[in-house]
Amino acid sequence: MADTTEIDYTIKNPDTLTKYKEAGKISLSVLEAVTGWCVEGANIVDVCEKGDKLLEEKVAAVYKGKKIPKGVAHPTTVSPSPYITPYTPLRSDTEEASRTLKAGDYIKIQLGAQIDGLGTIVCDTIVIPTADHKDDVIQGRQADLLLATHYANELLLRLMLPPGTLATGTDEEKAKAAAQKPYTQAQINQLLDKVVKSYECNLVESTTCWSFERNEIEGKKKIILAPGEGVRGEGLPELYDVWGVEMGVSLGSGKVKNLSDRATLHRRTTTTYGLKRPSSRATLSEIQKKFGYFPFSLRQLEDERAAKVGVVECVRGGVLRQYEVVGDKDNEPVARLLTTLVLFERETFQIAHARHEPVTNGRHVPTSKSPTNNWASGIFRACGDVGVTKNGISLLAAPPAPDLSKYKTDKKITDEEILKILEQPLAKPSSSKPKKNNKKKKPAKKEGSGESDE
């Protein structure tokens, strides 16, 4: 008789958590590699194709022999300075395929892996250095933008915590903390706006954070930053939720505009529609088999040119969603970060990678032995030995913590409420006291003496 037991895909299931952690490990590993490939003169299409190939290889290497879907949760995208949405050109579009990275560009790298429909997506922003000045101090408006994005992101992560999650003290004190009202989306926006304004920057209009579910990266709940007219968020984070938390900051007004580049990023919807053209049906069939409901690039399909034709009817019929290429309205540089996280209440999550480098507030802190451009390999993330926490946030896939000593600016955050929130950890660590061992061992005696070994 066939087993009809329904699988629990919530984060309370240890198997679900393990799959999320494996996907996070792969996402971070590939992000580290792609970051290393993003140098002055590098071709964007080449970098994206190499990133996708590495994602596929690493996903194929896990859960071998098990009949579970796995693959790319988000294709590798490399977006130049004024671009806001993920950008991934096609080899068959000659002009876009020739684009290379320029020194001083703010490059947004986004990608992700999924195992059994449980996806982790990560995005980081880097500045392309010149060939002769890889370790220069970042200063002026470059530093302003990157610091505004970093601190706004750190603040948002802490505002995701439900009230009382990190409360300590008596049961009465914990209950009082838990009874406090969570920050509303309007309050979240007000606080974040203060942070970026401290560096004379602006939030990118309608930047959206989504709750993640199985086979779904745009869940029922969403937080919208700097919402446009008629746009509003829905719901707030709760314990055991998985979220994709995005931060977008601009040196300009933060307003957006559609760019002239071809929309190459798509995603299947749950809409059904009777496609008339054989090319459309063939394209949709390939998409269903390879990507499920996760985003994909047309260059990932077997025949890129045929795909450009096949998706037209699919988009028109609503069976595919087309992601337009959007940029800053003022053509100013934009920085983005995206973190996949889980909110925990129980004693499970990951500690730093086995390199045993220091971790502060859940983030890896580079040491003198850390590779300058290699923070991702040691970040506090789902890829090492199991650690323990009682309550808080676990970062399944997060952009590496920047080396703040390299950022020089005369601007800073002065708001006391914001500074107080930033001081809070992302998770409440377990007690560092060793467990008592009730079994008393007899001291081993040294041969020829009555003294015990140390």
C-alpha positions as a Markdown table, in Angstrom:
| # | Residue | x | y | z |
|---|---|---|---|---|
| 1 | Met | 0.0 | 0.0 | 0.0 |
| 2 | Ala | 1.4 | 3.4 | -1.0 |
| 3 | Asp | 2.5 | 5.7 | 1.8 |
| 4 | Thr | 0.1 | 8.7 | 1.9 |
| 5 | Thr | 1.7 | 10.4 | 4.8 |
| 6 | Glu | 1.8 | 14.2 | 4.2 |
| 7 | Ile | 5.3 | 15.7 | 4.5 |
| 8 | Asp | 5.7 | 18.6 | 6.9 |
| 9 | Tyr | 7.5 | 21.3 | 5.1 |
| 10 | Thr | 7.4 | 23.8 | 7.9 |
| 11 | Ile | 10.7 | 24.9 | 9.6 |
| 12 | Lys | 9.7 | 22.8 | 12.6 |
| 13 | Asn | 10.6 | 19.7 | 10.7 |
| 14 | Pro | 14.4 | 19.0 | 11.1 |
| 15 | Asp | 14.5 | 17.6 | 7.6 |
| 16 | Thr | 13.1 | 20.9 | 6.2 |
| 17 | Leu | 15.7 | 22.9 | 8.1 |
| 18 | Thr | 18.5 | 20.6 | 6.9 |
| 19 | Lys | 17.5 | 21.2 | 3.3 |
| 20 | Tyr | 17.3 | 24.9 | 3.8 |
| 21 | Lys | 20.8 | 24.8 | 5.4 |
| 22 | Glu | 22.3 | 22.9 | 2.5 |
| 23 | Ala | 20.7 | 25.3 | 0.0 |
| 24 | Gly | 22.1 | 28.2 | 2.0 |
| 25 | Lys | 25.6 | 26.7 | 2.0 |
| 26 | Ile | 25.5 | 26.3 | -1.8 |
| 27 | Ser | 24.2 | 29.8 | -2.3 |
| 28 | Leu | 27.0 | 31.3 | -0.2 |
| 29 | Ser | 29.7 | 29.2 | -1.8 |
| 30 | Val | 28.7 | 30.3 | -5.3 |
| 31 | Leu | 28.3 | 33.9 | -4.2 |
| 32 | Glu | 31.9 | 33.9 | -3.0 |
| 33 | Ala | 33.1 | 32.5 | -6.3 |
| 34 | Val | 31.1 | 34.9 | -8.4 |
| 35 | Thr | 32.4 | 37.8 | -6.3 |
| 36 | Gly | 35.9 | 36.8 | -7.1 |
| 37 | Trp | 35.1 | 36.8 | -10.8 |
| 38 | Cys | 33.7 | 40.3 | -10.8 |
| 39 | Val | 36.8 | 42.3 | -11.7 |
| 40 | Glu | 37.4 | 45.2 | -14.0 |
| 41 | Gly | 36.9 | 44.2 | -17.6 |
| 42 | Ala | 35.0 | 40.9 | -16.8 |
| 43 | Asn | 32.2 | 40.2 | -19.2 |
| 44 | Ile | 28.7 | 40.1 | -17.5 |
| 45 | Val | 27.3 | 37.2 | -19.5 |
| 46 | Asp | 30.4 | 35.1 | -18.9 |
| 47 | Val | 30.2 | 35.7 | -15.1 |
| 48 | Cys | 26.4 | 34.8 | -15.1 |
| 49 | Glu | 26.9 | 31.6 | -17.1 |
| 50 | Lys | 29.8 | 30.5 | -14.9 |
| 51 | Gly | 27.8 | 31.2 | -11.8 |
| 52 | Asp | 24.8 | 29.1 | -13.0 |
| 53 | Lys | 27.1 | 26.3 | -14.0 |
| 54 | Leu | 28.6 | 26.2 | -10.5 |
| 55 | Leu | 25.2 | 26.4 | -8.9 |
| 56 | Glu | 24.0 | 23.4 | -10.9 |
| 57 | Glu | 27.2 | 21.4 | -10.1 |
| 58 | Lys | 27.0 | 22.0 | -6.4 |
| 59 | Val | 23.3 | 21.2 | -6.2 |
| 60 | Ala | 23.8 | 18.0 | -8.1 |
| 61 | Ala | 26.4 | 16.9 | -5.6 |
| 62 | Val | 24.0 | 16.8 | -2.6 |
| 63 | Tyr | 21.1 | 14.4 | -1.9 |
| 64 | Lys | 22.4 | 12.0 | -4.6 |
| 65 | Gly | 20.1 | 9.1 | -5.3 |
| 66 | Lys | 17.1 | 10.7 | -3.7 |
| 67 | Lys | 14.0 | 11.5 | -5.8 |
| 68 | Ile | 13.6 | 15.1 | -4.7 |
| 69 | Pro | 13.5 | 18.2 | -6.9 |
| 70 | Lys | 16.5 | 20.5 | -6.6 |
| 71 | Gly | 18.2 | 23.2 | -8.7 |
| 72 | Val | 18.6 | 26.9 | -9.1 |
| 73 | Ala | 16.3 | 29.1 | -6.9 |
| 74 | His | 17.5 | 32.3 | -8.7 |
| 75 | Pro | 19.9 | 32.5 | -11.6 |
| 76 | Thr | 23.2 | 34.4 | -11.3 |
| 77 | Thr | 22.6 | 38.1 | -12.0 |
| 78 | Val | 25.1 | 40.9 | -12.1 |
| 79 | Ser | 23.5 | 44.4 | -12.1 |
| 80 | Pro | 25.6 | 47.5 | -12.8 |
| 81 | Ser | 25.5 | 50.7 | -10.8 |
| 82 | Pro | 22.1 | 52.3 | -11.6 |
| 83 | Tyr | 20.3 | 49.0 | -12.1 |
| 84 | Ile | 17.8 | 48.0 | -9.3 |
| 85 | Thr | 16.3 | 44.7 | -10.4 |
| 86 | Pro | 18.5 | 41.7 | -11.1 |
| 87 | Tyr | 20.1 | 41.9 | -14.6 |
| 88 | Thr | 21.2 | 38.9 | -16.7 |
| 89 | Pro | 21.8 | 39.6 | -20.4 |
| 90 | Leu | 21.5 | 37.0 | -23.2 |
| 91 | Arg | 24.4 | 35.8 | -25.4 |
| 92 | Ser | 22.2 | 36.2 | -28.4 |
| 93 | Asp | 21.7 | 39.9 | -27.8 |
| 94 | Thr | 25.0 | 41.2 | -29.3 |
| 95 | Glu | 25.0 | 44.7 | -27.7 |
| 96 | Glu | 24.1 | 43.6 | -24.1 |
| 97 | Ala | 26.3 | 40.5 | -24.4 |
| 98 | Ser | 29.4 | 42.7 | -24.9 |
| 99 | Arg | 28.9 | 44.6 | -21.6 |
| 100 | Thr | 31.8 | 44.4 | -19.2 |
| 101 | Leu | 32.4 | 45.6 | -15.6 |
| 102 | Lys | 34.0 | 48.9 | -15.0 |
| 103 | Ala | 36.1 | 50.1 | -12.1 |
| 104 | Gly | 34.1 | 52.0 | -9.6 |
| 105 | Asp | 30.8 | 50.3 | -10.5 |
| 106 | Tyr | 28.5 | 49.2 | -7.7 |
| 107 | Ile | 27.7 | 45.7 | -8.7 |
| 108 | Lys | 24.8 | 43.8 | -7.3 |
| 109 | Ile | 25.3 | 40.0 | -7.4 |
| 110 | Gln | 22.2 | 37.8 | -6.8 |
| 111 | Leu | 21.7 | 34.1 | -7.0 |
| 112 | Gly | 20.2 | 31.1 | -5.1 |
| 113 | Ala | 19.8 | 27.4 | -4.7 |
| 114 | Gln | 16.9 | 25.2 | -3.8 |
| 115 | Ile | 16.5 | 21.7 | -2.5 |
| 116 | Asp | 13.1 | 20.0 | -2.5 |
| 117 | Gly | 11.5 | 23.4 | -3.3 |
| 118 | Leu | 13.1 | 25.1 | -0.3 |
| 119 | Gly | 15.0 | 28.0 | -1.7 |
| 120 | Thr | 17.6 | 30.4 | -0.3 |
| 121 | Ile | 18.5 | 33.6 | -2.2 |
| 122 | Val | 21.3 | 36.0 | -1.4 |
| 123 | Cys | 22.4 | 39.3 | -2.9 |
| 124 | Asp | 25.5 | 41.4 | -2.2 |
| 125 | Thr | 26.8 | 44.7 | -3.5 |
| 126 | Ile | 30.5 | 45.2 | -4.2 |
| 127 | Val | 32.5 | 48.1 | -5.8 |
| 128 | Ile | 34.7 | 47.0 | -8.7 |
| 129 | Pro | 38.3 | 48.0 | -7.8 |
| 130 | Thr | 40.9 | 49.0 | -10.3 |
| 131 | Ala | 43.6 | 46.5 | -11.1 |
| 132 | Asp | 46.2 | 48.3 | -9.1 |
| 133 | His | 44.1 | 49.4 | -6.1 |
| 134 | Lys | 42.2 | 46.4 | -4.8 |
| 135 | Asp | 42.6 | 47.3 | -1.1 |
| 136 | Asp | 42.0 | 51.0 | -1.3 |
| 137 | Val | 39.9 | 52.7 | 1.5 |
| 138 | Ile | 36.4 | 53.4 | 0.3 |
| 139 | Gln | 35.5 | 57.0 | 1.0 |
| 140 | Gly | 33.2 | 59.9 | 0.0 |
| 141 | Arg | 29.8 | 59.1 | -1.6 |
| 142 | Gln | 30.9 | 55.5 | -2.2 |
| 143 | Ala | 31.3 | 55.0 | 1.5 |
| 144 | Asp | 28.0 | 56.8 | 2.2 |
| 145 | Leu | 26.0 | 54.5 | 0.0 |
| 146 | Leu | 27.5 | 51.3 | 1.3 |
| 147 | Leu | 27.3 | 52.3 | 4.9 |
| 148 | Ala | 23.7 | 53.5 | 4.6 |
| 149 | Thr | 22.8 | 50.1 | 3.0 |
| 150 | His | 24.7 | 48.1 | 5.6 |
| 151 | Tyr | 23.2 | 49.8 | 8.6 |
| 152 | Ala | 19.7 | 50.0 | 7.2 |
| 153 | Asn | 19.9 | 46.3 | 6.5 |
| 154 | Glu | 21.2 | 45.5 | 10.0 |
| 155 | Leu | 18.3 | 47.6 | 11.5 |
| 156 | Leu | 15.7 | 45.9 | 9.3 |
| 157 | Leu | 16.9 | 42.4 | 10.4 |
| 158 | Arg | 16.5 | 43.4 | 14.0 |
| 159 | Leu | 13.0 | 44.9 | 13.4 |
| 160 | Met | 12.0 | 41.5 | 12.0 |
| 161 | Leu | 12.1 | 40.0 | 15.5 |
| 162 | Pro | 8.7 | 39.5 | 17.1 |
| 163 | Pro | 8.4 | 41.3 | 20.5 |
| 164 | Gly | 9.9 | 39.4 | 23.4 |
| 165 | Thr | 11.9 | 37.0 | 21.2 |
| 166 | Leu | 15.2 | 37.9 | 23.0 |
| 167 | Ala | 13.6 | 38.8 | 26.4 |
| 168 | Thr | 15.5 | 37.8 | 29.5 |
| 169 | Gly | 14.7 | 37.9 | 33.2 |
| 170 | Thr | 11.7 | 36.6 | 35.1 |
| 171 | Asp | 8.7 | 35.0 | 33.5 |
| 172 | Glu | 6.8 | 38.2 | 34.3 |
| 173 | Glu | 9.4 | 40.4 | 32.5 |
| 174 | Lys | 9.4 | 38.1 | 29.5 |
| 175 | Ala | 5.6 | 38.1 | 29.3 |
| 176 | Lys | 5.7 | 41.9 | 29.5 |
| 177 | Ala | 8.2 | 42.1 | 26.7 |
| 178 | Ala | 6.2 | 39.7 | 24.5 |
| 179 | Ala | 3.0 | 41.8 | 25.1 |
| 180 | Gln | 4.6 | 44.8 | 23.4 |
| 181 | Lys | 3.2 | 45.7 | 20.0 |
| 182 | Pro | 5.5 | 44.9 | 17.0 |
| 183 | Tyr | 6.7 | 47.6 | 14.8 |
| 184 | Thr | 4.2 | 48.5 | 12.1 |
| 185 | Gln | 5.3 | 48.7 | 8.5 |
| 186 | Ala | 4.9 | 52.5 | 8.7 |
| 187 | Gln | 7.2 | 52.6 | 11.7 |
| 188 | Ile | 9.8 | 50.3 | 10.0 |
| 189 | Asn | 9.9 | 52.6 | 7.1 |
| 190 | Gln | 10.3 | 55.7 | 9.3 |
| 191 | Leu | 13.2 | 54.2 | 11.1 |
| 192 | Leu | 14.9 | 53.0 | 8.0 |
| 193 | Asp | 14.4 | 56.4 | 6.3 |
| 194 | Lys | 16.2 | 58.0 | 9.2 |
| 195 | Val | 19.2 | 55.7 | 8.8 |
| 196 | Val | 19.7 | 56.3 | 5.0 |
| 197 | Lys | 19.1 | 60.0 | 5.4 |
| 198 | Ser | 22.0 | 60.1 | 7.9 |
| 199 | Tyr | 24.2 | 59.4 | 4.9 |
| 200 | Glu | 22.2 | 61.6 | 2.5 |
| 201 | Cys | 20.8 | 58.6 | 0.6 |
| 202 | Asn | 17.2 | 57.3 | 0.0 |
| 203 | Leu | 15.4 | 54.0 | 0.1 |
| 204 | Val | 14.7 | 52.5 | -3.3 |
| 205 | Glu | 11.0 | 52.8 | -4.0 |
| 206 | Ser | 8.9 | 49.7 | -3.4 |
| 207 | Thr | 11.7 | 47.4 | -2.2 |
| 208 | Thr | 9.9 | 44.3 | -1.1 |
| 209 | Cys | 10.7 | 41.6 | 1.5 |
| 210 | Trp | 8.7 | 38.4 | 1.1 |
| 211 | Ser | 7.9 | 35.4 | 3.3 |
| 212 | Phe | 9.3 | 32.2 | 1.7 |
| 213 | Glu | 7.4 | 28.9 | 1.4 |
| 214 | Arg | 8.0 | 25.7 | -0.4 |
| 215 | Asn | 8.2 | 26.4 | -4.2 |
| 216 | Glu | 7.3 | 30.0 | -3.4 |
| 217 | Ile | 9.6 | 33.0 | -3.0 |
| 218 | Glu | 6.7 | 35.5 | -2.9 |
| 219 | Gly | 4.6 | 34.3 | -0.1 |
| 220 | Lys | 1.4 | 35.6 | 1.6 |
| 221 | Lys | 3.3 | 38.1 | 3.7 |
| 222 | Lys | 5.4 | 41.0 | 2.5 |
| 223 | Ile | 7.0 | 44.2 | 3.8 |
| 224 | Ile | 7.4 | 47.0 | 1.4 |
| 225 | Leu | 10.0 | 49.7 | 1.9 |
| 226 | Ala | 9.3 | 53.2 | 0.6 |
| 227 | Pro | 6.0 | 52.0 | -0.9 |
| 228 | Gly | 4.8 | 53.7 | -4.1 |
| 229 | Glu | 1.3 | 55.1 | -4.5 |
| 230 | Gly | -1.4 | 52.5 | -3.9 |
| 231 | Val | 1.1 | 49.9 | -2.7 |
| 232 | Arg | 1.1 | 48.4 | 0.8 |
| 233 | Gly | 2.6 | 45.5 | 2.6 |
| 234 | Glu | 0.7 | 42.6 | 4.2 |
| 235 | Gly | 1.5 | 40.9 | 7.5 |
| 236 | Leu | 4.5 | 40.8 | 9.8 |
| 237 | Pro | 7.2 | 38.2 | 10.6 |
| 238 | Glu | 6.3 | 35.4 | 13.1 |
| 239 | Leu | 8.4 | 32.7 | 14.7 |
| 240 | Tyr | 9.2 | 29.8 | 12.4 |
| 241 | Asp | 8.8 | 32.0 | 9.3 |
| 242 | Val | 11.4 | 32.0 | 6.5 |
| 243 | Trp | 11.9 | 35.4 | 4.8 |
| 244 | Gly | 13.8 | 36.9 | 2.0 |
| 245 | Val | 14.8 | 40.3 | 3.4 |
| 246 | Glu | 15.8 | 42.9 | 0.8 |
| 247 | Met | 17.4 | 46.3 | 1.3 |
| 248 | Gly | 17.7 | 48.8 | -1.6 |
| 249 | Val | 19.4 | 52.3 | -1.2 |
| 250 | Ser | 20.1 | 54.9 | -3.8 |
| 251 | Leu | 22.4 | 57.9 | -4.0 |
| 252 | Gly | 19.6 | 59.6 | -5.9 |
| 253 | Ser | 15.9 | 60.1 | -5.1 |
| 254 | Gly | 15.2 | 56.4 | -4.9 |
| 255 | Lys | 12.5 | 56.7 | -7.6 |
| 256 | Val | 12.5 | 54.1 | -10.3 |
| 257 | Lys | 12.1 | 53.8 | -14.1 |
| 258 | Asn | 11.9 | 51.0 | -16.6 |
| 259 | Leu | 15.1 | 50.6 | -18.7 |
| 260 | Ser | 15.3 | 49.7 | -22.3 |
| 261 | Asp | 17.1 | 46.4 | -21.8 |
| 262 | Arg | 15.3 | 43.1 | -22.7 |
| 263 | Ala | 13.4 | 41.5 | -19.8 |
| 264 | Thr | 15.2 | 38.1 | -19.6 |
| 265 | Leu | 14.1 | 37.0 | -16.1 |
| 266 | His | 10.8 | 35.2 | -15.8 |
| 267 | Arg | 8.9 | 33.0 | -13.3 |
| 268 | Arg | 6.1 | 30.6 | -13.7 |
| 269 | Thr | 2.7 | 31.4 | -12.1 |
| 270 | Thr | -0.1 | 29.2 | -11.0 |
| 271 | Thr | -2.3 | 30.5 | -13.8 |
| 272 | Thr | -3.5 | 28.0 | -16.4 |
| 273 | Tyr | -4.0 | 29.1 | -20.0 |
| 274 | Gly | -4.5 | 27.2 | -23.3 |
| 275 | Leu | -1.4 | 28.0 | -25.3 |
| 276 | Lys | -1.9 | 27.9 | -29.0 |
| 277 | Arg | 1.6 | 27.9 | -30.4 |
| 278 | Pro | 3.7 | 24.7 | -30.3 |
| 279 | Ser | 6.8 | 26.8 | -29.6 |
| 280 | Ser | 5.0 | 28.3 | -26.5 |
| 281 | Arg | 3.9 | 24.9 | -25.2 |
| 282 | Ala | 7.4 | 23.4 | -25.7 |
| 283 | Thr | 9.0 | 26.4 | -23.9 |
| 284 | Leu | 6.6 | 26.1 | -21.0 |
| 285 | Ser | 7.1 | 22.3 | -20.7 |
| 286 | Glu | 10.9 | 22.8 | -20.4 |
| 287 | Ile | 10.4 | 25.6 | -17.8 |
| 288 | Gln | 8.1 | 23.3 | -15.7 |
| 289 | Lys | 10.7 | 20.5 | -15.7 |
| 290 | Lys | 13.8 | 22.6 | -15.0 |
| 291 | Phe | 12.7 | 25.4 | -12.8 |
| 292 | Gly | 9.2 | 24.7 | -11.3 |
| 293 | Tyr | 8.0 | 28.0 | -9.8 |
| 294 | Phe | 11.5 | 29.6 | -9.3 |
| 295 | Pro | 12.9 | 32.5 | -11.4 |
| 296 | Phe | 15.0 | 31.7 | -14.4 |
| 297 | Ser | 16.8 | 33.4 | -17.2 |
| 298 | Leu | 16.0 | 32.7 | -20.9 |
| 299 | Arg | 19.7 | 31.9 | -21.4 |
| 300 | Gln | 19.2 | 28.8 | -19.1 |
| 301 | Leu | 16.8 | 27.3 | -21.7 |
| 302 | Glu | 18.1 | 24.8 | -24.3 |
| 303 | Asp | 17.6 | 27.1 | -27.2 |
| 304 | Glu | 17.9 | 30.8 | -26.2 |
| 305 | Arg | 16.6 | 32.2 | -29.5 |
| 306 | Ala | 13.5 | 29.9 | -29.5 |
| 307 | Ala | 12.9 | 30.8 | -25.9 |
| 308 | Lys | 12.7 | 34.5 | -26.7 |
| 309 | Val | 9.8 | 33.6 | -29.1 |
| 310 | Gly | 8.2 | 30.9 | -26.9 |
| 311 | Val | 7.8 | 33.1 | -23.8 |
| 312 | Val | 5.8 | 35.9 | -25.6 |
| 313 | Glu | 2.5 | 34.0 | -25.5 |
| 314 | Cys | 3.2 | 32.6 | -22.1 |
| 315 | Val | 3.6 | 36.1 | -20.7 |
| 316 | Arg | 0.6 | 37.4 | -22.5 |
| 317 | Gly | -1.5 | 34.5 | -21.1 |
| 318 | Gly | -0.3 | 35.1 | -17.6 |
| 319 | Val | 1.4 | 31.6 | -17.2 |
| 320 | Leu | 4.7 | 33.4 | -16.9 |
| 321 | Arg | 5.6 | 36.5 | -15.0 |
| 322 | Gln | 8.1 | 38.8 | -16.7 |
| 323 | Tyr | 10.5 | 40.8 | -14.5 |
| 324 | Glu | 11.0 | 44.2 | -16.2 |
| 325 | Val | 14.5 | 45.7 | -16.0 |
| 326 | Val | 14.2 | 48.6 | -13.6 |
| 327 | Gly | 16.8 | 51.3 | -12.7 |
| 328 | Asp | 17.3 | 54.5 | -10.7 |
| 329 | Lys | 15.3 | 57.3 | -12.2 |
| 330 | Asp | 18.2 | 59.8 | -11.7 |
| 331 | Asn | 20.7 | 57.2 | -13.1 |
| 332 | Glu | 22.4 | 57.3 | -9.7 |
| 333 | Pro | 24.2 | 54.3 | -8.2 |
| 334 | Val | 22.1 | 51.8 | -6.2 |
| 335 | Ala | 23.2 | 49.2 | -3.6 |
| 336 | Arg | 21.1 | 46.2 | -2.7 |
| 337 | Leu | 21.4 | 43.4 | -0.1 |
| 338 | Leu | 19.2 | 40.3 | 0.2 |
| 339 | Thr | 19.2 | 37.8 | 3.1 |
| 340 | Thr | 17.3 | 34.5 | 3.5 |
| 341 | Leu | 16.6 | 34.0 | 7.2 |
| 342 | Val | 14.5 | 32.0 | 9.6 |
| 343 | Leu | 13.0 | 33.1 | 12.9 |
| 344 | Phe | 13.6 | 30.5 | 15.7 |
| 345 | Glu | 12.2 | 29.9 | 19.1 |
| 346 | Arg | 13.9 | 26.6 | 19.7 |
| 347 | Glu | 17.5 | 25.5 | 20.3 |
| 348 | Thr | 18.7 | 24.9 | 16.7 |
| 349 | Phe | 20.8 | 26.8 | 14.2 |
| 350 | Gln | 24.2 | 27.1 | 12.7 |
| 351 | Ile | 27.4 | 28.7 | 14.0 |
| 352 | Ala | 30.4 | 29.9 | 12.0 |
| 353 | His | 32.2 | 27.7 | 9.6 |
| 354 | Ala | 34.8 | 25.4 | 10.9 |
| 355 | Arg | 37.6 | 28.0 | 10.3 |
| 356 | His | 36.8 | 29.1 | 13.9 |
| 357 | Glu | 36.9 | 32.8 | 13.2 |
| 358 | Pro | 35.2 | 35.3 | 15.6 |
| 359 | Val | 31.5 | 35.9 | 15.2 |
| 360 | Thr | 29.8 | 39.1 | 16.5 |
| 361 | Asn | 26.0 | 39.3 | 16.7 |
| 362 | Gly | 25.7 | 36.4 | 14.3 |
| 363 | Arg | 28.1 | 37.7 | 11.7 |
| 364 | His | 31.5 | 36.7 | 10.7 |
| 365 | Val | 34.3 | 39.2 | 11.5 |
| 366 | Pro | 37.3 | 39.0 | 9.2 |
| 367 | Thr | 40.6 | 38.6 | 10.9 |
| 368 | Ser | 44.1 | 39.2 | 9.6 |
| 369 | Lys | 44.2 | 35.6 | 8.3 |
| 370 | Ser | 40.9 | 36.0 | 6.5 |
| 371 | Pro | 41.1 | 36.5 | 2.7 |
| 372 | Thr | 40.4 | 40.1 | 1.9 |
| 373 | Asn | 37.6 | 39.3 | -0.6 |
| 374 | Asn | 36.6 | 36.0 | 1.0 |
| 375 | Trp | 34.3 | 36.8 | 3.9 |
| 376 | Ala | 31.5 | 34.6 | 2.6 |
| 377 | Ser | 33.3 | 31.4 | 3.5 |
| 378 | Gly | 33.4 | 32.2 | 7.2 |
| 379 | Ile | 30.1 | 34.1 | 7.7 |
| 380 | Phe | 27.7 | 32.9 | 10.3 |
| 381 | Arg | 25.5 | 30.8 | 8.2 |
| 382 | Ala | 24.0 | 27.4 | 7.5 |
| 383 | Cys | 27.2 | 25.6 | 6.6 |
| 384 | Gly | 29.1 | 24.5 | 9.7 |
| 385 | Asp | 28.8 | 22.5 | 12.9 |
| 386 | Val | 25.4 | 22.8 | 14.7 |
| 387 | Gly | 25.3 | 25.6 | 17.2 |
| 388 | Val | 22.7 | 26.4 | 19.8 |
| 389 | Thr | 20.5 | 29.4 | 20.5 |
| 390 | Lys | 17.2 | 29.8 | 22.3 |
| 391 | Asn | 15.4 | 32.5 | 20.4 |
| 392 | Gly | 16.2 | 34.7 | 17.5 |
| 393 | Ile | 17.2 | 34.9 | 13.8 |
| 394 | Ser | 19.3 | 32.4 | 11.9 |
| 395 | Leu | 20.8 | 33.6 | 8.7 |
| 396 | Leu | 20.4 | 30.8 | 6.1 |
| 397 | Ala | 22.1 | 32.9 | 3.4 |
| 398 | Ala | 23.4 | 36.4 | 4.0 |
| 399 | Pro | 25.8 | 38.8 | 2.3 |
| 400 | Pro | 29.2 | 38.8 | 4.0 |
| 401 | Ala | 29.7 | 41.5 | 6.7 |
| 402 | Pro | 31.8 | 44.3 | 5.3 |
| 403 | Asp | 35.2 | 45.4 | 6.8 |
| 404 | Leu | 33.9 | 48.7 | 8.2 |
| 405 | Ser | 37.5 | 49.9 | 8.9 |
| 406 | Lys | 37.8 | 50.5 | 5.1 |
| 407 | Tyr | 34.9 | 52.9 | 5.0 |
| 408 | Lys | 35.7 | 56.6 | 5.6 |
| 409 | Thr | 33.0 | 59.3 | 5.8 |
| 410 | Asp | 32.1 | 62.3 | 8.0 |
| 411 | Lys | 28.5 | 61.2 | 8.3 |
| 412 | Lys | 27.0 | 59.0 | 11.0 |
| 413 | Ile | 23.8 | 57.9 | 12.7 |
| 414 | Thr | 22.9 | 60.0 | 15.7 |
| 415 | Asp | 19.3 | 58.8 | 16.5 |
| 416 | Glu | 19.3 | 57.2 | 19.9 |
| 417 | Glu | 16.4 | 54.8 | 19.3 |
| 418 | Ile | 18.1 | 53.5 | 16.1 |
| 419 | Leu | 21.5 | 53.1 | 17.8 |
| 420 | Lys | 19.9 | 51.2 | 20.7 |
| 421 | Ile | 18.2 | 48.8 | 18.3 |
| 422 | Leu | 21.5 | 48.3 | 16.4 |
| 423 | Glu | 23.2 | 47.2 | 19.6 |
| 424 | Gln | 20.8 | 44.3 | 20.0 |
| 425 | Pro | 22.0 | 40.9 | 18.9 |
| 426 | Leu | 20.1 | 38.9 | 16.2 |
| 427 | Ala | 19.8 | 35.9 | 18.5 |
| 428 | Lys | 20.0 | 35.2 | 22.2 |
| 429 | Pro | 23.0 | 32.8 | 22.7 |
| 430 | Ser | 22.8 | 29.8 | 25.0 |
| 431 | Ser | 24.6 | 29.8 | 28.3 |
| 432 | Ser | 28.4 | 29.4 | 28.0 |
| 433 | Lys | 28.5 | 27.5 | 31.2 |
| 434 | Pro | 29.6 | 23.9 | 30.7 |
| 435 | Lys | 27.2 | 21.1 | 31.6 |
| 436 | Lys | 27.8 | 19.5 | 34.9 |
| 437 | Asn | 29.0 | 15.9 | 34.8 |
| 438 | Asn | 27.7 | 14.0 | 37.7 |
| 439 | Lys | 29.9 | 11.0 | 37.1 |
| 440 | Lys | 33.1 | 11.4 | 39.0 |
| 441 | Lys | 36.2 | 9.9 | 37.4 |
| 442 | Lys | 39.0 | 8.7 | 39.5 |
| 443 | Pro | 42.2 | 10.6 | 38.7 |
| 444 | Ala | 44.7 | 8.6 | 36.7 |
| 445 | Lys | 47.9 | 8.1 | 38.7 |
| 446 | Lys | 51.3 | 8.6 | 37.2 |
| 447 | Glu | 53.6 | 5.6 | 37.2 |
| 448 | Gly | 55.8 | 5.8 | 40.2 |
| 449 | Ser | 54.0 | 8.7 | 41.9 |
| 450 | Gly | 50.8 | 9.4 | 43.7 |
| 451 | Glu | 50.0 | 12.5 | 41.6 |
| 452 | Ser | 47.2 | 12.6 | 39.0 |
| 453 | Asp | 47.7 | 13.8 | 35.5 |
| 454 | Glu | 46.7 | 17.3 | 34.6 |
